[in-house]
mmCIF file of C-alpha atoms in Angstrom:
data_model
loop_
_atom_site.group_PDB
_atom_site.id
_atom_site.type_symbol
_atom_site.label_atom_id
_atom_site.label_comp_id
_atom_site.label_asym_id
_atom_site.label_seq_id
_atom_site.Cartn_x
_atom_site.Cartn_y
_atom_site.Cartn_z
ATOM 1 C CA MET A 277 0.000 0.000 0.000
ATOM 2 C CA ASP A 278 1.198 3.451 -0.838
ATOM 3 C CA PRO A 279 2.353 5.270 2.337
ATOM 4 C CA PHE A 280 -0.058 8.123 1.596
ATOM 5 C CA PHE A 281 -3.069 5.799 1.821
ATOM 6 C CA GLY A 282 -1.548 3.973 4.775
ATOM 7 C CA LYS A 283 -1.326 7.270 6.662
ATOM 8 C CA ILE A 284 -4.953 8.040 5.822
ATOM 9 C CA LEU A 285 -6.058 4.619 7.082
ATOM 10 C CA VAL A 286 -4.154 5.032 10.351
ATOM 11 C CA ARG A 287 -5.524 8.564 10.822
ATOM 12 C CA PHE A 288 -9.095 7.432 10.075
ATOM 13 C CA ASN A 289 -8.643 4.570 12.527
ATOM 14 C CA ALA A 290 -7.336 6.966 15.184
ATOM 15 C CA GLY A 291 -10.380 9.183 14.699
ATOM 16 C CA PHE A 292 -12.712 6.207 15.063
ATOM 17 C CA LEU A 293 -10.974 5.063 18.251
ATOM 18 C CA ILE A 294 -11.106 8.562 19.729
ATOM 19 C CA LEU A 295 -14.789 9.131 18.974
ATOM 20 C CA ALA A 296 -15.967 5.644 19.932
ATOM 21 C CA SER A 297 -13.948 5.569 23.151
ATOM 22 C CA VAL A 298 -15.146 9.002 24.293
ATOM 23 C CA GLY A 299 -18.729 7.833 23.800
ATOM 24 C CA GLY A 300 -17.959 4.607 25.632
ATOM 25 C CA LEU A 301 -16.281 6.440 28.517
ATOM 26 C CA ALA A 302 -19.251 8.777 28.895
ATOM 27 C CA THR A 303 -21.567 5.770 29.097
ATOM 28 C CA ASP A 304 -19.194 3.974 31.503
ATOM 29 C CA ILE A 305 -18.968 6.950 33.844
ATOM 30 C CA ALA A 306 -22.715 7.572 33.779
ATOM 31 C CA GLY A 307 -23.456 3.938 34.629
ATOM 32 C CA SER A 308 -20.646 3.416 37.122
ATOM 33 C CA PHE A 309 -20.864 6.595 39.155
ATOM 34 C CA PHE A 310 -24.331 8.017 38.573
ATOM 35 C CA GLY A 311 -26.447 4.921 37.935
ATOM 36 C CA THR A 312 -27.809 6.343 34.684
ATOM 37 C CA GLY A 313 -27.642 5.472 31.008
ATOM 38 C CA ALA A 314 -27.407 2.192 29.165
ATOM 39 C CA GLU A 315 -24.944 0.575 31.572
ATOM 40 C CA ALA A 316 -26.968 1.397 34.688
ATOM 41 C CA VAL A 317 -28.860 -1.878 34.205
ATOM 42 C CA LEU A 318 -25.606 -3.813 34.323
ATOM 43 C CA LEU A 319 -23.761 -1.816 36.964
ATOM 44 C CA GLY A 320 -26.571 -0.764 39.306
ATOM 45 C CA ASN A 321 -25.894 -3.410 41.931
ATOM 46 C CA ALA A 322 -22.143 -3.616 41.384
ATOM 47 C CA PRO A 323 -20.781 -0.290 40.127
ATOM 48 C CA GLY A 324 -17.194 -1.462 40.694
ATOM 49 C CA THR A 325 -17.532 -3.836 37.763
ATOM 50 C CA GLY A 326 -17.411 -0.767 35.528
ATOM 51 C CA ILE A 327 -13.621 -0.792 35.915
ATOM 52 C CA GLY A 328 -13.236 -3.080 32.905
ATOM 53 C CA PHE A 329 -15.374 -0.830 30.721
ATOM 54 C CA ILE A 330 -13.495 2.283 31.803
ATOM 55 C CA GLU A 331 -10.106 0.632 31.312
ATOM 56 C CA ALA A 332 -10.963 -0.660 27.832
ATOM 57 C CA HIS A 333 -12.416 2.603 26.584
ATOM 58 C CA GLY A 334 -9.670 4.627 28.277
ATOM 59 C CA LEU A 335 -6.958 2.552 26.606
ATOM 60 C CA ALA A 336 -8.720 2.866 23.248
ATOM 61 C CA LEU A 337 -8.700 6.641 23.728
ATOM 62 C CA ILE A 338 -4.983 6.627 24.574
ATOM 63 C CA ILE A 339 -4.220 4.477 21.518
ATOM 64 C CA GLY A 340 -6.335 6.733 19.297
ATOM 65 C CA VAL A 341 -4.673 9.952 20.476
ATOM 66 C CA THR A 342 -1.219 8.381 20.182
ATOM 67 C CA LEU A 343 -1.894 7.209 16.634
ATOM 68 C CA TRP A 344 -3.258 10.608 15.669
ATOM 69 C CA ARG A 345 0.048 12.195 16.644
ATOM 70 C CA ILE A 346 2.662 9.543 15.851
ATOM 71 C CA ALA A 347 4.796 9.276 12.721
ATOM 72 C CA TYR A 348 3.498 6.767 10.183
ATOM 73 C CA SER A 349 5.108 3.374 9.860
ATOM 74 C CA ARG A 350 3.731 0.361 8.036
ATOM 75 C CA THR A 351 4.268 -1.685 11.215
ATOM 76 C CA TRP A 352 1.338 0.208 12.746
ATOM 77 C CA HIS A 353 -0.944 -1.837 10.492
ATOM 78 C CA ALA A 354 -0.023 -5.064 12.328
ATOM 79 C CA PHE A 355 -0.479 -3.357 15.685
ATOM 80 C CA LEU A 356 -3.873 -1.946 14.714
ATOM 81 C CA ALA A 357 -5.068 -5.237 13.243
ATOM 82 C CA ALA A 358 -4.265 -6.857 16.612
ATOM 83 C CA VAL A 359 -5.999 -4.055 18.568
ATOM 84 C CA HIS A 360 -9.180 -4.355 16.527
ATOM 85 C CA LEU A 361 -9.115 -8.154 16.587
ATOM 86 C CA LEU A 362 -9.048 -7.985 20.389
ATOM 87 C CA LEU A 363 -11.790 -5.362 20.616
ATOM 88 C CA GLY A 364 -14.064 -7.029 18.064
ATOM 89 C CA THR A 365 -13.612 -10.466 19.608
ATOM 90 C CA ALA A 366 -14.355 -9.075 23.080
ATOM 91 C CA ASN A 367 -17.560 -7.551 21.714
ATOM 92 C CA LEU A 368 -18.609 -10.931 20.343
ATOM 93 C CA ALA A 369 -17.632 -12.823 23.488
ATOM 94 C CA PHE A 370 -19.663 -10.442 25.641
ATOM 95 C CA TRP A 371 -22.485 -9.806 23.195
ATOM 96 C CA GLN A 372 -24.977 -10.269 26.022
ATOM 97 C CA PHE A 373 -23.889 -6.830 27.275
ATOM 98 C CA PHE A 374 -25.316 -5.156 24.178
ATOM 99 C CA ILE A 375 -28.565 -7.096 24.584
ATOM 100 C CA ALA A 376 -28.928 -6.388 28.324
ATOM 101 C CA ALA A 377 -28.087 -2.693 27.918
ATOM 102 C CA ASP A 378 -30.453 -2.434 24.914
ATOM 103 C CA VAL A 379 -27.706 -0.996 22.700
ATOM 104 C CA LEU A 380 -27.648 -3.555 19.896
ATOM 105 C CA VAL A 381 -27.119 -0.899 17.224
ATOM 106 C CA VAL A 382 -23.932 0.218 19.020
ATOM 107 C CA GLY A 383 -22.837 -3.411 19.155
ATOM 108 C CA TYR A 384 -23.459 -3.992 15.470
ATOM 109 C CA VAL A 385 -21.735 -0.801 14.342
ATOM 110 C CA THR A 386 -18.671 -1.019 16.576
ATOM 111 C CA THR A 387 -18.121 -4.748 16.095
ATOM 112 C CA ALA A 388 -18.443 -4.450 12.316
ATOM 113 C CA ALA A 389 -16.058 -1.490 12.351
ATOM 114 C CA HIS A 390 -13.501 -3.425 14.404
ATOM 115 C CA PHE A 391 -13.465 -6.322 11.948
ATOM 116 C CA LEU A 392 -13.425 -4.008 8.926
ATOM 117 C CA PHE A 393 -10.338 -2.350 10.411
ATOM 118 C CA VAL A 394 -8.733 -5.786 10.898
ATOM 119 C CA VAL A 395 -9.246 -6.568 7.213
ATOM 120 C CA ALA A 396 -8.158 -3.096 6.077
ATOM 121 C CA HIS A 397 -4.971 -3.132 8.136
ATOM 122 C CA LEU A 398 -4.028 -6.654 7.090
ATOM 123 C CA ALA A 399 -4.577 -5.672 3.454
ATOM 124 C CA ALA A 400 -2.485 -2.529 3.970
ATOM 125 C CA LEU A 401 0.259 -4.556 5.619
ATOM 126 C CA ALA A 402 0.283 -7.096 2.785
ATOM 127 C CA GLY A 403 0.234 -4.335 0.181
ATOM 128 C CA SER A 404 3.074 -2.439 1.816
ATOM 129 C CA ALA A 405 5.127 -5.632 2.036
ATOM 130 C CA ARG A 406 4.608 -6.242 -1.701
ATOM 131 C CA LEU A 407 5.536 -2.649 -2.436
ATOM 132 C CA ALA A 408 8.707 -2.936 -0.338
ATOM 133 C CA ALA A 409 9.655 -6.232 -1.994
ATOM 134 C CA SER A 410 9.298 -4.783 -5.483
ATOM 135 C CA HIS A 411 11.758 -1.968 -4.787
#
C-alpha cells in the first residue's frame, strides 16, 4: 500500500478510536458513578464492575490519540489489526452486554467497524510488504 493511503487509514482509525472511546467512557462513567444510562442496568448493583469498561475505553482513547500524533510506519498496520481483533472479539464474546443494555445498534456498528479495520490493516500490511519487496 502506498504510504499516503496507509497514513490516511491510520488517521481514520485513530479518529474512530477517539470518537468511539469518548462515547464509551461517557456511558461507563454515567453507569458506574451516577447509575444512569445504558450501563446502569448492568452496573446498578455492582458499580465497581465498571472498571473493565473504563479501562478498555480509556486505553482505546490513549491508543487513538497516540496514533493521531505519531509518525506513520507500516508496522502500525499489524499493531492496529491486533488491537481491533481484540476489541471485536471481546464484543462478540460479551455480546450479552449489548442485549442487556439495549444498545444492539452500538454493538453492530462497533463490532463491524472493528473487523473491517482488521481486514483493512491486514490488506495494507500485505500491500506495503509487496511494495517494499518490489523496490
